[in-house]
Every structure is written in structure tokens, then in C-alpha cells.
Coordinates of C-alpha atoms and ligand atoms in Angstrom, one line a residue:
X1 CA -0.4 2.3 -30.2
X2 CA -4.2 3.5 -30.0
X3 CA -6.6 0.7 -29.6
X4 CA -10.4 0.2 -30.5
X5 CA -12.9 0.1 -27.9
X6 CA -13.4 -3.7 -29.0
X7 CA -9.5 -4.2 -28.6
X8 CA -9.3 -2.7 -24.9
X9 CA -12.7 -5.3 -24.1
X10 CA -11.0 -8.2 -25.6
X11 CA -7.8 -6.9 -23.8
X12 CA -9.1 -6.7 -20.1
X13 CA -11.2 -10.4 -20.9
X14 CA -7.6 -11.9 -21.1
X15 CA -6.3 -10.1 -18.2
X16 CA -5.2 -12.1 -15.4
X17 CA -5.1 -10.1 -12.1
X18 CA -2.8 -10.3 -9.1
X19 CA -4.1 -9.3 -5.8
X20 CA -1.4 -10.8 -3.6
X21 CA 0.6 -8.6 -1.4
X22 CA 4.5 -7.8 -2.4
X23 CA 6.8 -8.6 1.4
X24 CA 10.3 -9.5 1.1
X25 CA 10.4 -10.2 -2.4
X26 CA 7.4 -12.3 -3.2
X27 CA 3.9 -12.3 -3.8
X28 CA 1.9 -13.5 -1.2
X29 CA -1.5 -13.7 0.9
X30 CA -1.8 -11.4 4.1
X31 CA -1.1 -13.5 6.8
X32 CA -4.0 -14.4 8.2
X33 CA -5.7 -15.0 4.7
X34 CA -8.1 -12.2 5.1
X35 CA -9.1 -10.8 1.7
X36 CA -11.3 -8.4 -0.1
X37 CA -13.0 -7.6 -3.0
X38 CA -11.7 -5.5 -5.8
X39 CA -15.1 -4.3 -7.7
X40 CA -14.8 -2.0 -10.9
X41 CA -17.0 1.0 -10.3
X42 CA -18.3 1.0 -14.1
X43 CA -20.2 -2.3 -13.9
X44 CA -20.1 -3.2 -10.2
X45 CA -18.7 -6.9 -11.3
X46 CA -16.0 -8.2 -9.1
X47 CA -12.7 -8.1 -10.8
X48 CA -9.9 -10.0 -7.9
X49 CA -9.4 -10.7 -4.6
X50 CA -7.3 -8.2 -2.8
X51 CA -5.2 -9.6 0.6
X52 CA -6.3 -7.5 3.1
X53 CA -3.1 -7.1 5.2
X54 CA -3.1 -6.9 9.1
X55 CA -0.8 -5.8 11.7
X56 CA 1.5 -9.2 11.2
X57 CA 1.8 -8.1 7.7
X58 CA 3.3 -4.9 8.5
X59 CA 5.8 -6.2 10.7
X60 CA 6.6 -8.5 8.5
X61 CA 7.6 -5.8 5.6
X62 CA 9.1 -3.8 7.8
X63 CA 11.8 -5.9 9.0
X64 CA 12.2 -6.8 5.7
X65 CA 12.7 -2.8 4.5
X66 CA 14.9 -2.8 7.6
X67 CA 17.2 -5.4 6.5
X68 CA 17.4 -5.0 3.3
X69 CA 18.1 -0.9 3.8
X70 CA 20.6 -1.3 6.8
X71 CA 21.9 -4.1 4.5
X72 CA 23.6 -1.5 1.9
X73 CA 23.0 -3.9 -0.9
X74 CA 20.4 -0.9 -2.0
X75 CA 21.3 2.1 -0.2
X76 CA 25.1 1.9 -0.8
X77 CA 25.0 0.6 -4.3
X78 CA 26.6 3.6 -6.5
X79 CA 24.4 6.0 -7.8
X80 CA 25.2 5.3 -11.5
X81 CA 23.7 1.9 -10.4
X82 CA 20.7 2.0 -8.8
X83 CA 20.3 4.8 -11.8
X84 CA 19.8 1.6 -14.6
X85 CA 18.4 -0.6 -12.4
X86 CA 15.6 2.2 -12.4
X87 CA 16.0 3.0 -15.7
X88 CA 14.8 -0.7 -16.4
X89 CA 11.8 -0.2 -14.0
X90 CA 10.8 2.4 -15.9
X91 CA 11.1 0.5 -19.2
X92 CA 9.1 -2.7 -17.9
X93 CA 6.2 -0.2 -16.7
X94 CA 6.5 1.2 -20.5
X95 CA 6.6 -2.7 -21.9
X96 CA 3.4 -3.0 -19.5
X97 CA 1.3 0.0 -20.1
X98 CA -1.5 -1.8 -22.1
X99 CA -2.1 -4.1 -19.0
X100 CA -1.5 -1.2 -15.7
X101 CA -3.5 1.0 -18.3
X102 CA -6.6 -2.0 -18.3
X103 CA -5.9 -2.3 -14.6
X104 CA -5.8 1.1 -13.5
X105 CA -9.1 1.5 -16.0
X106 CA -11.0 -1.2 -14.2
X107 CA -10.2 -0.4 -10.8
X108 CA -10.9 3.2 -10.8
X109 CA -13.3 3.8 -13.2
X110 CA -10.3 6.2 -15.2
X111 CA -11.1 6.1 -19.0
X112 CA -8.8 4.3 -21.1
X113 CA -7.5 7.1 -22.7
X114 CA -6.1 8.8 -19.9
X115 CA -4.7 6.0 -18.4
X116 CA -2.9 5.0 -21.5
X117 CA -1.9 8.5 -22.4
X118 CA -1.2 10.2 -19.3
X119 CA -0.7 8.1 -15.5
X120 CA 1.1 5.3 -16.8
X121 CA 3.2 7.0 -19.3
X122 CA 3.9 9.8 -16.4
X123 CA 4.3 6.8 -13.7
X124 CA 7.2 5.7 -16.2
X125 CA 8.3 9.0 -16.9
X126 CA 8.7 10.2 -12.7
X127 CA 11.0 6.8 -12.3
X128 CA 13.1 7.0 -15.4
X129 CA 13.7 11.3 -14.2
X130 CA 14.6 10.9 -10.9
X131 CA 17.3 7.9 -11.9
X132 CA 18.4 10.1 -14.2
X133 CA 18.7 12.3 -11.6
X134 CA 20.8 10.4 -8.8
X135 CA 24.0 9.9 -10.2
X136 CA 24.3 13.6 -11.1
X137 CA 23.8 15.9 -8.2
X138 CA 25.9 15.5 -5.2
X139 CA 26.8 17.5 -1.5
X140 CA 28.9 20.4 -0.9
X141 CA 31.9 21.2 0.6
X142 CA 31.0 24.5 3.5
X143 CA 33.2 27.8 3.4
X144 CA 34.7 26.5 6.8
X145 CA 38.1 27.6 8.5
X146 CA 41.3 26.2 6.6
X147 CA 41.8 23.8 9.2
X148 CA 38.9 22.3 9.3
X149 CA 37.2 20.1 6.0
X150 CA 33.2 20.6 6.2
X151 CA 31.5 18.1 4.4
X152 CA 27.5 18.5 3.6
X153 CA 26.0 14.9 2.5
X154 CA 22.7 13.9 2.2
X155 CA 21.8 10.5 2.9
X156 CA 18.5 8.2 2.6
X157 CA 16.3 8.2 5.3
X158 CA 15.6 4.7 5.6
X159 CA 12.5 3.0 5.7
X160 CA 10.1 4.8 4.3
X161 CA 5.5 4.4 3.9
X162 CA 4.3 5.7 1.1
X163 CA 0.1 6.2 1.6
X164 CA -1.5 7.0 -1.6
X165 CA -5.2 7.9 -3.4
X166 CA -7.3 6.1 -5.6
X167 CA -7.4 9.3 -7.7
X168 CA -4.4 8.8 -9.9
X169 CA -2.9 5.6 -8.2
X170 CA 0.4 4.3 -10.3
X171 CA 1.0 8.1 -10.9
X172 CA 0.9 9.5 -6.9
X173 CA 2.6 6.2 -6.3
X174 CA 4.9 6.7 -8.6
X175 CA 6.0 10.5 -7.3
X176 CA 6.4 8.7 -4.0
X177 CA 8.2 5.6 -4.8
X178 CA 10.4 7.3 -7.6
X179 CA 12.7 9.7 -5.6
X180 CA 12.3 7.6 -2.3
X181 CA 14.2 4.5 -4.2
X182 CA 16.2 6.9 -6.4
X183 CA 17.9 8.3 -3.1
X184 CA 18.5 4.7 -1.5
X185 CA 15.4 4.0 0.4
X186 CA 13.6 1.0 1.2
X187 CA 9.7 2.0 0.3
X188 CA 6.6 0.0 1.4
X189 CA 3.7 1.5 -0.6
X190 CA 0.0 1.5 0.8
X191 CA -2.5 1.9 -1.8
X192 CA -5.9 3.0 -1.1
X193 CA -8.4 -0.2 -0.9
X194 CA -10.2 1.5 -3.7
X195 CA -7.4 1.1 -6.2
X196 CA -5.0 -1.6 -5.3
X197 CA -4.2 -3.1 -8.4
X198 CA -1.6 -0.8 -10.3
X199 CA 0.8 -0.8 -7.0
X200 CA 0.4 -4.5 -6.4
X201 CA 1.5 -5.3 -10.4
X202 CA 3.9 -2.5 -10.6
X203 CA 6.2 -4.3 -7.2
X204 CA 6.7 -7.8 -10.2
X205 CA 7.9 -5.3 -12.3
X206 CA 10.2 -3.9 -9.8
X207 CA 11.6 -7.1 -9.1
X208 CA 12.2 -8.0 -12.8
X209 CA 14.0 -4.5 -12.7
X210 CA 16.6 -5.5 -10.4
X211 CA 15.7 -3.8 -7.2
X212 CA 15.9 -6.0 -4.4
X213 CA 14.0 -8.2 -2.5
X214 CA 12.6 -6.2 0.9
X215 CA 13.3 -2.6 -0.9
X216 CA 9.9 -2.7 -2.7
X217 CA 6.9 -3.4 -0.7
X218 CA 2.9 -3.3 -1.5
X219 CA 0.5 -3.9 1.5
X220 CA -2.9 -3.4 0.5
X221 CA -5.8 -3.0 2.7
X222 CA -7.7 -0.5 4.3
X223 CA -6.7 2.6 6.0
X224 CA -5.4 0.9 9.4
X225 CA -2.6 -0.7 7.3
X226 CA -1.4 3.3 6.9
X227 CA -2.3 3.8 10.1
X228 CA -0.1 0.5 11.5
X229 CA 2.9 2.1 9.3
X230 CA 2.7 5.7 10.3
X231 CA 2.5 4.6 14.2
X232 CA 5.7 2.5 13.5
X233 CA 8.6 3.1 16.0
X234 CA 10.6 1.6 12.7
X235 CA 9.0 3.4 9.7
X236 CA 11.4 6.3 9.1
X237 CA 9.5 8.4 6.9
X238 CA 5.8 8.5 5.7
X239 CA 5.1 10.3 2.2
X240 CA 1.5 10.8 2.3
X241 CA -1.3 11.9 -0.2
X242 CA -5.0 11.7 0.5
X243 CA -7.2 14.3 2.1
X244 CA -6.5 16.7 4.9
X245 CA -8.6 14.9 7.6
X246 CA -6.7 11.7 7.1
X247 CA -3.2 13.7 6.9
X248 CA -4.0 15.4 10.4
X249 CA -3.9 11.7 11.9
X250 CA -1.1 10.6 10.1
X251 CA 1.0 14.0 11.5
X252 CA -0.6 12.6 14.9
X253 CA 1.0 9.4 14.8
X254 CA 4.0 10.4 14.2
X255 CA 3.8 12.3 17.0
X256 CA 2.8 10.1 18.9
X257 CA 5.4 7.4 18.1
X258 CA 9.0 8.2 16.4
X259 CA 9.1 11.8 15.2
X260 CA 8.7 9.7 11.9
X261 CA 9.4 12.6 8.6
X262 CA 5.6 13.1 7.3
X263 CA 4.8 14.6 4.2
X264 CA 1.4 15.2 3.3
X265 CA 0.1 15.7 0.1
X266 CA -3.8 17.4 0.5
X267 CA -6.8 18.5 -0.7
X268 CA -8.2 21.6 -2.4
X269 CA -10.3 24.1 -3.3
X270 CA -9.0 25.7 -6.0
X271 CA -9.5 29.0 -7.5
X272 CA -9.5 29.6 -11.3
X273 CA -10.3 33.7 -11.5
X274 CA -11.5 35.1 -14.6
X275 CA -11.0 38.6 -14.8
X276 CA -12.3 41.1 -17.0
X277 CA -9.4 41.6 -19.4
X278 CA -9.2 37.3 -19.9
X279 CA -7.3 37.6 -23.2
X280 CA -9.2 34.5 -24.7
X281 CA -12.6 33.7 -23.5
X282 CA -13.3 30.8 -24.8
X283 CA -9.9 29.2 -24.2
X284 CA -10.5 30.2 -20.1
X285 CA -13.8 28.3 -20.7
X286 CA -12.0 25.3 -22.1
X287 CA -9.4 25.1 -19.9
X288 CA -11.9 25.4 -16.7
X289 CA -13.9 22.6 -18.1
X290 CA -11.1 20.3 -17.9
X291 CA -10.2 21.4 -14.5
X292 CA -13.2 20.3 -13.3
X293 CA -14.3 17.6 -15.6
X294 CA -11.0 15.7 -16.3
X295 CA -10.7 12.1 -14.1
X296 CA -14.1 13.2 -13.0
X297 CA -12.9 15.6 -11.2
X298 CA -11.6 13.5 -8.9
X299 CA -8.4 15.7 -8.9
X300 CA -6.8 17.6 -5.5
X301 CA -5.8 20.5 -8.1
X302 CA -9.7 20.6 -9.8
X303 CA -10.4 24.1 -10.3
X304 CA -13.2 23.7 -8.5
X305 CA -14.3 27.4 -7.8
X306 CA -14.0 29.6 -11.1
X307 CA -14.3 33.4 -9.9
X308 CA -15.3 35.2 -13.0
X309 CA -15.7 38.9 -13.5
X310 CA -19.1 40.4 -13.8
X311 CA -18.2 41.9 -16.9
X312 CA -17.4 38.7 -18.9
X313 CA -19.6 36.2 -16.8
X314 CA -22.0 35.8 -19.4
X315 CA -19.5 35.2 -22.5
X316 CA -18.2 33.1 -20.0
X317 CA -20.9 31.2 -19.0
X318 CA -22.0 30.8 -22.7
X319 CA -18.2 29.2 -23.7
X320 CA -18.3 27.2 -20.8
X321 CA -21.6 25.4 -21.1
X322 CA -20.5 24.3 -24.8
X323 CA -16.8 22.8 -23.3
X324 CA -18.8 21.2 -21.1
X325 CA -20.9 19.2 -23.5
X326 CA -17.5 17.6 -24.5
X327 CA -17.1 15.9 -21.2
X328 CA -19.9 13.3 -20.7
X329 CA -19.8 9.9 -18.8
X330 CA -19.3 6.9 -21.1
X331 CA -17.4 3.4 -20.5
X332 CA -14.3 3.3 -19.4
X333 CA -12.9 1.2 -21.5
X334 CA -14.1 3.0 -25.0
X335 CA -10.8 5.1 -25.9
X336 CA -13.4 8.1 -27.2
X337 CA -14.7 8.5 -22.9
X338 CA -13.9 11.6 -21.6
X339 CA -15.5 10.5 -18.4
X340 CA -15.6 8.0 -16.7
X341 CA -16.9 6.6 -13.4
X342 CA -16.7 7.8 -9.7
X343 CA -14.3 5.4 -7.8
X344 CA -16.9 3.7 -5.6
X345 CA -20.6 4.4 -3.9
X346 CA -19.3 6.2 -1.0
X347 CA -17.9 8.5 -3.6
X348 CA -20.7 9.0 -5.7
X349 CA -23.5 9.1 -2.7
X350 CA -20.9 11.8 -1.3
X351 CA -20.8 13.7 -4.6
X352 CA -24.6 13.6 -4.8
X353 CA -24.7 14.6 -1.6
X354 CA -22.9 17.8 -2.8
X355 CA -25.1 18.3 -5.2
X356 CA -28.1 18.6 -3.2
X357 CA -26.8 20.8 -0.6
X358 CA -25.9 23.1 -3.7
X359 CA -29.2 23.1 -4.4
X360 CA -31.0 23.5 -0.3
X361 CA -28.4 26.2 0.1
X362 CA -29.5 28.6 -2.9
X363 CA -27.3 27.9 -5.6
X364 CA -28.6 28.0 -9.5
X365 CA -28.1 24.6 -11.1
X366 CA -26.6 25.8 -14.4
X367 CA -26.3 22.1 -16.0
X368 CA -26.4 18.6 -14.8
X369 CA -26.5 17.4 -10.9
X370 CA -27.7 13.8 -11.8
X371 CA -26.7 10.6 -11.5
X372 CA -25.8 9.1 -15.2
X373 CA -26.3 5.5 -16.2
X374 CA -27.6 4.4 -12.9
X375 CA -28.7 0.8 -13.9
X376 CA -24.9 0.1 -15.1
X377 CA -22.7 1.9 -12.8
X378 CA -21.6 4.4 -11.3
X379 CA -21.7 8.0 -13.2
X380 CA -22.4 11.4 -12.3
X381 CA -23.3 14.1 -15.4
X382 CA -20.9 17.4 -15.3
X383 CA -22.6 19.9 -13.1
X384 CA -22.0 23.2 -12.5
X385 CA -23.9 25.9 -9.9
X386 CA -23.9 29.7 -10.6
X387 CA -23.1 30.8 -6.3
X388 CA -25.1 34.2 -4.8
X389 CA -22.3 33.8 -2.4
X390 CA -18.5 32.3 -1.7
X391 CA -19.9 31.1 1.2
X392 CA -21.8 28.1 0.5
X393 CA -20.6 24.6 1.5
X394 CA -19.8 23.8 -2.3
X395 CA -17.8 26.9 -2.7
X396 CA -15.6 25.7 0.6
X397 CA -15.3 21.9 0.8
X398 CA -13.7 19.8 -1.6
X399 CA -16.2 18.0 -3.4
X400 CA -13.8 15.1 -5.2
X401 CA -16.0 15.0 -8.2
X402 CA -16.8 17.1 -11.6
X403 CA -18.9 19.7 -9.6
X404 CA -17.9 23.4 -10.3
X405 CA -19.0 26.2 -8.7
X406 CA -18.8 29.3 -9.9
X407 CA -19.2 33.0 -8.1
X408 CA -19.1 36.2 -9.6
X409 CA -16.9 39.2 -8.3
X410 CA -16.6 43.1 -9.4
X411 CA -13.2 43.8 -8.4
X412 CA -9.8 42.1 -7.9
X413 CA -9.7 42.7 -4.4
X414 CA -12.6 40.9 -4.1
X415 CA -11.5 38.0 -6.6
X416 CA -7.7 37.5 -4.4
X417 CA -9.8 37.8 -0.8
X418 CA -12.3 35.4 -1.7
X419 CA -9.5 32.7 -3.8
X420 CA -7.5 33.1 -0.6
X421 CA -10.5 32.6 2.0
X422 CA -10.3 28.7 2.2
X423 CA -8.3 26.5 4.6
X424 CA -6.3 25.0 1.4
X425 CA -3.9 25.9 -0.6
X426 CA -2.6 23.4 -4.2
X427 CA -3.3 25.3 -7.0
X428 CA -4.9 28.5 -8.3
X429 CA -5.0 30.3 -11.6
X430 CA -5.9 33.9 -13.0
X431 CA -6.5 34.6 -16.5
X432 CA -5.5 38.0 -17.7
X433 CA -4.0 40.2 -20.5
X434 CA -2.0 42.3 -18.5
X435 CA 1.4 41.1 -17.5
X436 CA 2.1 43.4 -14.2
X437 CA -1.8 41.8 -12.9
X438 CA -0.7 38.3 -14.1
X439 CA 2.6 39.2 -11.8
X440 CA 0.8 41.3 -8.7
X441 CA -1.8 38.5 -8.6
X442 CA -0.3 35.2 -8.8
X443 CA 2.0 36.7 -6.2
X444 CA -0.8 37.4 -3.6
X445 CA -2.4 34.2 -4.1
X446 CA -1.9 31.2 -1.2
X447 CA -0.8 28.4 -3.6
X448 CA 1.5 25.8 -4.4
X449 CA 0.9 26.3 -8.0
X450 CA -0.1 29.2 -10.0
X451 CA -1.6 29.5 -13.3
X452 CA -1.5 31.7 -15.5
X453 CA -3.6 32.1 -18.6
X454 CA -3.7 28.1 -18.5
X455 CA -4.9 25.7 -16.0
X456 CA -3.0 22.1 -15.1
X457 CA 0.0 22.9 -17.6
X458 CA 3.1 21.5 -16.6
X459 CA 2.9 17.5 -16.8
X460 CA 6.9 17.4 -16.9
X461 CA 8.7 16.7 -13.4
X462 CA 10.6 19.5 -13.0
X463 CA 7.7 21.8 -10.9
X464 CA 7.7 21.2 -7.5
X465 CA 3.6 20.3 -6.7
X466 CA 2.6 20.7 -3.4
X467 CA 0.4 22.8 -0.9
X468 CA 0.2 25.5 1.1
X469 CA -1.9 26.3 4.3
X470 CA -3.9 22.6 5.1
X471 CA -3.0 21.4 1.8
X472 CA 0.0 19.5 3.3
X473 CA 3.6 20.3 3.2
X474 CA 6.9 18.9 1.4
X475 CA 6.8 18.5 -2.4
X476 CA 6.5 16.3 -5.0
X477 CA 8.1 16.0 -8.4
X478 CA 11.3 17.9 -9.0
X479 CA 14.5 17.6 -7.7
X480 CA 13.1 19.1 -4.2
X481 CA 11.6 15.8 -3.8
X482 CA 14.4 14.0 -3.0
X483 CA 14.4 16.8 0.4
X484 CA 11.8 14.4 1.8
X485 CA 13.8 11.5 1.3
X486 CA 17.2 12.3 2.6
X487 CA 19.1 13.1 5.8
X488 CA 21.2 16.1 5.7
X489 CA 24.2 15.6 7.5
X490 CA 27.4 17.6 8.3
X491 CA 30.8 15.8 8.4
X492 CA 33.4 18.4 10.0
X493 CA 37.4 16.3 9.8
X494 CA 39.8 18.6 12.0
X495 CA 42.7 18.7 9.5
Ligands
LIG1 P1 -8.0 9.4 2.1 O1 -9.2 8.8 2.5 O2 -7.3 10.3 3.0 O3 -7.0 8.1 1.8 C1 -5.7 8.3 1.4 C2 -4.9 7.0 1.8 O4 -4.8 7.0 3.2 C3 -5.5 5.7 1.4 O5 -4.5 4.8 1.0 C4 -6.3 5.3 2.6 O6 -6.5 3.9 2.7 C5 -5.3 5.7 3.7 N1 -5.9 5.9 5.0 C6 -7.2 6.0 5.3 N2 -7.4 6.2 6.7 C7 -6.1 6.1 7.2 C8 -5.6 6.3 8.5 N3 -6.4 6.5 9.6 N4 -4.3 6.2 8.7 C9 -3.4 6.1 7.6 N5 -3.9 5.9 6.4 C10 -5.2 6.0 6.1 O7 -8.0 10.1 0.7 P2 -8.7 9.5 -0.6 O8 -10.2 9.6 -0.4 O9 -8.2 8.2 -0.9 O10 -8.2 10.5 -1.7 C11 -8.8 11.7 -1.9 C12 -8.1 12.9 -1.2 O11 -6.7 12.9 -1.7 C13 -8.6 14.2 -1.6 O12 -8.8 15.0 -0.5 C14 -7.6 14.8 -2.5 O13 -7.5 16.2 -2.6 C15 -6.4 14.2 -2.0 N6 -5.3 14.2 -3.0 C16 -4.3 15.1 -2.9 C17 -3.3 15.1 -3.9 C18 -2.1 16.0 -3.7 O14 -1.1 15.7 -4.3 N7 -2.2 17.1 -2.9 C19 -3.3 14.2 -4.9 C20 -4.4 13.3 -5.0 C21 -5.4 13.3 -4.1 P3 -8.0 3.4 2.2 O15 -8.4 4.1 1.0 O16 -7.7 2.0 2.0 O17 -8.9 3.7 3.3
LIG2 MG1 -10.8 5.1 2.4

């Protein structure tokens, strides 16, 4: 059902917020009561009080995951079972999409029409696909001697951390926590202190599903709570997505404790190349406008660097500019937003930040590079810099916000040496006419994902998403997620 901007008001007035952990089955406050505040970024009002969990927390939940995994009563339950049971988690989050879409709105700063249209629908859609999943795929038998029976299994991993963004937070969740369950796991999820609320709901809801008590966990706090789980000597496995500075540390503790599986999910730098023979100009321009302006683009795959042929820059340019116009800041909770705000003020100061170095280090200002609303939260106009060259900070870093810079080239060569020159690796795209370039080029570049003639196509779960280079390892989504959640193991019976 679409709703009014007065509806979705009246809607989050009513709402009643939890900001209790989820251990062993029940809400509750972090054991030594500490809490924090939960403050939507659109109108800096308070909105709950989040438990800030502590090192007794953890242990707590992970005892729990490690008696209620080692306990079979999840783990060993047939697959066709755990199947429904997440088929009716997947149903409640549907039944509940109005209220994770308010909360996910308020927290974040996520307009309401994305969060009703595409992460909680998708959050629903990742848990009902991977329970459809489970009860169909199973081992294989190994070409083996005749005398000799060689079974190949793959079993859960155990106890597994799930560390996730404020970006899209039911929805990276929700990639975590649907194959990790789906394969037999006990998860404990971490969500960033910036966007607690989804997770913390979404854990009742699991409950009411059937999934038992110790098998779904939500610790929220800061980033020592992901730190406490991924030093663990019992934490099995830690599914991580945030950016690569905080992965590096998280591959660290590991290493410095158990040998724990760690998956990270990174940043990026994307390239979205433009070549001369673009076989719709003004569709490239669209599509880059959204890759950089969508969720503010707050967005590890934001086509943040367009590399655009000399030839067609200024058609480009021109197309651009007017798609651009289509995304400006508004409130979140009007369903005609297209943005909305930046998650907090370390966000937006760092975004600024950007911005200005853009500016010190030579770059054109093409549009924007303000702040937007500034006496009622926090917004930042769509901004884009013509670069002299690829070299500039904001063509290398990952700015996390709806900042484009764009940088001109006069040969392919030039455009697949310069989308490849960055220490990440998620997604890239090239727009062309040509099949055989579409083919050579996609092929060359250094990406997870590769699109062509279309940019963030694909919402279904059957691509793999994931990084190359420093943009992590492991991937999400598809049936290759459940690799990161399972043992493999070999049974060999001497007949
Ligand atoms: P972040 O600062 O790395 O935080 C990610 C998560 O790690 C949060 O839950 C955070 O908790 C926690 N954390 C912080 N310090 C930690 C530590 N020392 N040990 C363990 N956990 C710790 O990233 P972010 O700013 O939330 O998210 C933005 C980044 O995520 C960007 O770089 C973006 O590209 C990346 N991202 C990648 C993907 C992908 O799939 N590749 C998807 C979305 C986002 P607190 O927030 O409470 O500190
Ligand atoms: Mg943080």
C-alpha cells in the first residue's frame, strides 16, 4: 500500500520503539544498564534508548549461541524445517514492513520510499530465498575406489557474528543472517550504533517465527561490541560489512585469537566508464545519477567515479546535470524524497570535508557541494566535480556520500588503467554499443560486479555481491553464500 506523507507522520507518532538487546531469547538491558541515544539524523530529536552492551553481554550471548547450536534443536532440525520456520520470518518482516520501514526511516535518515520499496521488502525477500533454498541442495558422493564410500557434507559452522553498516541495515543484516540460519547456525548480529533499530525489532520477529531461543541474537553498541565478538576464542565465524580500515582489524583479531572464518564485505570506488560509442546517452546519465545519488550515496557500490570519453563528455555532462535535479534532499518521511539525510554528523562533517578538499585540490565544482537544510537536519545537495586528474583524493577515497567525481579519458586503455588504479574492487560498469568491447572490457576490469549498459541492476539474490582487491572477500547473496557458513567435510567408510 503507498501512504501519504501525513500517513507515514501520523505512523512513526504512534510508533513505540524497542531498544533492548535480544540474548537468549528475551529482550533485555545490557548488563550493566549502560545505554545510548538513538537520534534521527533528519531532525536531530531523540527517538529511544539503545542498551549499549559490554563485554558481560557478549559472553552472555555467546554461551547462549553455544548452547543452543551444539544443542541440535536448530542445527539438526531437518532442512524442510528450519525451511518454514524461515519462511514465517520472512512473512512477519512482510506483516511488519510499515513499522521496520518507519524505523529504518528514522534511524538512518533513508527516505520512506526506499525503505518501504526496496530494504525491507529485499530483507524479506533474502530470508524467504535462502529457506527456499536449504532443503533442496545437498553433498556429493566423490568418484572414490569401489571399496571405499566418499561422502562430501557440508555442515554449519557454528556460532557465528554478524557486523553490519548503517548504510542499508535490515537489508546487509539480512544477507548475513539469512544463509547463516538457513544452513543451521546460531547468529549474533551487531549493528552499527548508528542504526540499531531494524536488527533489534527484526530478533521479536524471529522469535514469533519459531527460531529458537539463543539462535538469534542482537547486541547493540559501539564498535568494541564487534570487536569483543571477533576476538572470541568461541565465535566461529564473523560475516562482516563495513569499511576496509575496520575489516583489516577484524581479519587481525581473528588472527590473533581462533583462526575464526572472516568474511568481509568493503568499500569502494567504483568506476562507471562512458565510452564514446554509449548507445544511450541520456540513459548512462540517468543511471550514473542514481549511482551516486541513491541512499545518498551512502552505498559501497556508488558509482562514485564516472570516466567519460572526451567525445561525449559534454552531452554527457548536459544529461547528467538534468538527472541530477531529480535527486534533491527532502524529509524522510515524505514518500515523494529522493534524498534523504546523511546518517549522523561525523558523516556529514566527513562528507563536507570531501567537498572541500575537491575544491583546495583543483577540481571544478560542476553543481552543489553545500550543506542543505542546515537549521533542520542533516542534508547535503548532490554534488558533482569535473577532475583535471584521477589522482585527486576524491577520485581515490571512498567518500560515503552523493559526491561524484568525474574524469575524462581519450582512450580505453586509459579508461581500464585508471578504473583499475584503486586499492578496491565491488563494482564497475562500462557503457558501450559494441558487444566484443562490452566483453574485452568487463573482462579486464578488477570487480566483483560488472555492469554493463546499466548500473545497480540485479536486486534478485541469485548474483553473488562481493569484492575484489581490499574490497573484502567471500560473497553475499546467492547460493555461494552459504560457502561462508558451512564446514566442508569428507566422510571416507572403508566398505
Ligand atoms: P564501519 O565503521 O567499518 O562499521 C561497520 C561495523 O563495524 C559497525 O557495526 C561498527 O560499529 C563496527 N565496528 C566499528 N569498529 C569496530 C571494531 N574495531 N571491531 C569490530 N567492529 C567494529 O563502517 P560503516 O561506517 O558503518 O559503514 C560504511 C562502510 O561500509 C563503507 O566503507 C562501505 O563501503 C562499507 N559497506 C560495504 C558493503 C559491501 O557489501 N561491500 C555494504 C555496505 C557498506 P559502530 O558503527 O557501532 O561503531
Ligand atoms: Mg562507527
Amino acid at each position: 500500500m503507498t501512504r501519504s506523507h501525513s500517513e507515514w507522520k501520523q505512523l512513526a507518532a504512534e510508533l513505540k520503539i524497542e531498544g533492548r538487546a535480544f540474548i537468549a531469547g528475551e529482550y533485555q538491558d545490557a548488563a550493566d544498564g549502560k545505554r545510548f541515544d538513538c537520534v534521527n539524523p533528519a531532525n536531530g530529536l531523540k527517538l529511544a534508548d539503545i542498551a549499549h552492551c559490554g563485554e558481560k553481554d557478549v559472553e552472555t550471548a555467546v554461551k547462549a549461541a553455544r548452547r543452543a547450536f551444539e544443542s541440535g534443536i536448530w542445527s539438526e532440525l531437518a532442512p524442510v524445517k528450519r525451511a518454514a520456520i524461515l519462511k514465517r520470518f520472512a512473512a512477519l518482516i512482510r506483516e511488519h514492513a510499515d513499522e521496520l520501514s518507519l524505523l529504518e526511516t528514522l534511524d538512518a535518515g533513508k527516505p520512506i520510499g526506499d525503505t518501504s520499496s526496496v530494504d525491507v521488502p529485499n530483507a524479506a525477500y533474502c530470508v524467504e530465498w535462502f529457506a527456499e533454498a536449504i532443503d533442496k541442495i545437498g553433498g556429493e558422493v566423490a568418484p572414490a575406489d569401489p571399496k571405499l564410500l566418499g561422502l562430501i557434507t557440508r555442515e554449519p559452522v557454528g556460532v557465528v557474528a554478524a557486523v553490519v553498516p548503517w548504510n542499508f541495515p535490515i537489508l546487509m543484516a539480512s544477507w548475513k543472517f539469512g544463509p547463516a540460519l538457513a544452513a543451521g547456525n546460531a547468529v549474533i548480529v551487531k549493528p552499527s550504533e548508528k542504526s540499531p533499530l531494524t536488527a533489534i525489532r527484526v530478533a521479536g520477529l524471529a522469535k514469533q517465527a519459531g527460531i529458537p531461543d539463543g539462535i538469534f541474537q542482537v547486541l547493540p553498541g559501539a564498535g568494541d561490541v564487534g570487536k569483543l565478538l571477533a576476538l572470541h576464542m568461541d565465535v566461529d565465524c564473523v560475516a562482516f560489512t563495513g569499511s576496509t580500515a575496520v575489516g583489516k582489524l577484524i581479519a587481525g583479531y581473528a588472527a590473533q585469537s581462533n583462526l575464526k572464518r572472516v568474511w568481509l564485505e568493503l568499500g569502494g570506488k567504483s568506476p562507471n566508464i562512458i565510452l564514446a560509442d554509449c548507445p544511450d546517452i541520456e540513459r548512462a546519465a540517468n543511471a550514473a545519477a542514481g549511482a551516486i545519488y541513491y541512499n545518498m550515496g551512502e552505498m559501497c557500490t556508488a558509482g562514485s567515479r564516472v570516466l567519460v570519453h572526451r567525445d561525449v563528455k559534454a552531452r554527457f555532462l548536459e544529461a547528467f546535470k538534468k538527472a541530477a535535479e531529480t535527486y534533491y534532499p527532502g524529509d524522510p518521511l515524505d514518500p515523494a524524497t529522493s534524498m534523504g539525510a546523511i546518517v549522523d554528523g561525523i558523516q556529514h562533517r566527513k562528507v563536507l570535508g570531501y567537498i572541500d578538499k575537491g575544491l583546495s585540490e583543483g577540481a571544478k565544482l560542476l553543481f552543489g557541494g553545500k550543506a542543505a537544510h542546515a537549521d533542520v537536519g542533516l542534508f547535503i545537495e548532490p554534488t558533482a566535480f569535473d577532475c583535471p586528474r584521477p589522482d585527486l583524493t576524491i577520485c581515490r577515497e571512498e567518500i560515503f556520500g552523493p559526491v561524484l567525481s568525474i574524469i575524462t579519458f581519450d582512450d580505453v586503455e586509459d579508461a581500464i588503467r585508471i578504473a583499475n588504479d584503486t586499492e578496491y574492487g565491488l563494482g564497475a560498469a562500462v557503457w558501450t554499443a559494441d558487444v566484443s568491447t562490452a566483453h574485452k572490457v568487463s573482462r579486464r576490469l578488477r570487480a566483483g560486479t560488472v555492469w554493463v549498459n546499466c548500473y545497480e541492476e540485479g536486486n534478485d539474490m541469485n548474483f553473488p555481491f562481493g569484492g575484489f582487491k581490499q574490497s573484502g572477500n567471500g560473497r553475499d547473496k546467492s547460493l555461494h553464500a552459504l560457502e561462508k557458513y558451512t564446514e566442508l567435510k569428507s566422510t571416507l567408510i572403508k566398505l
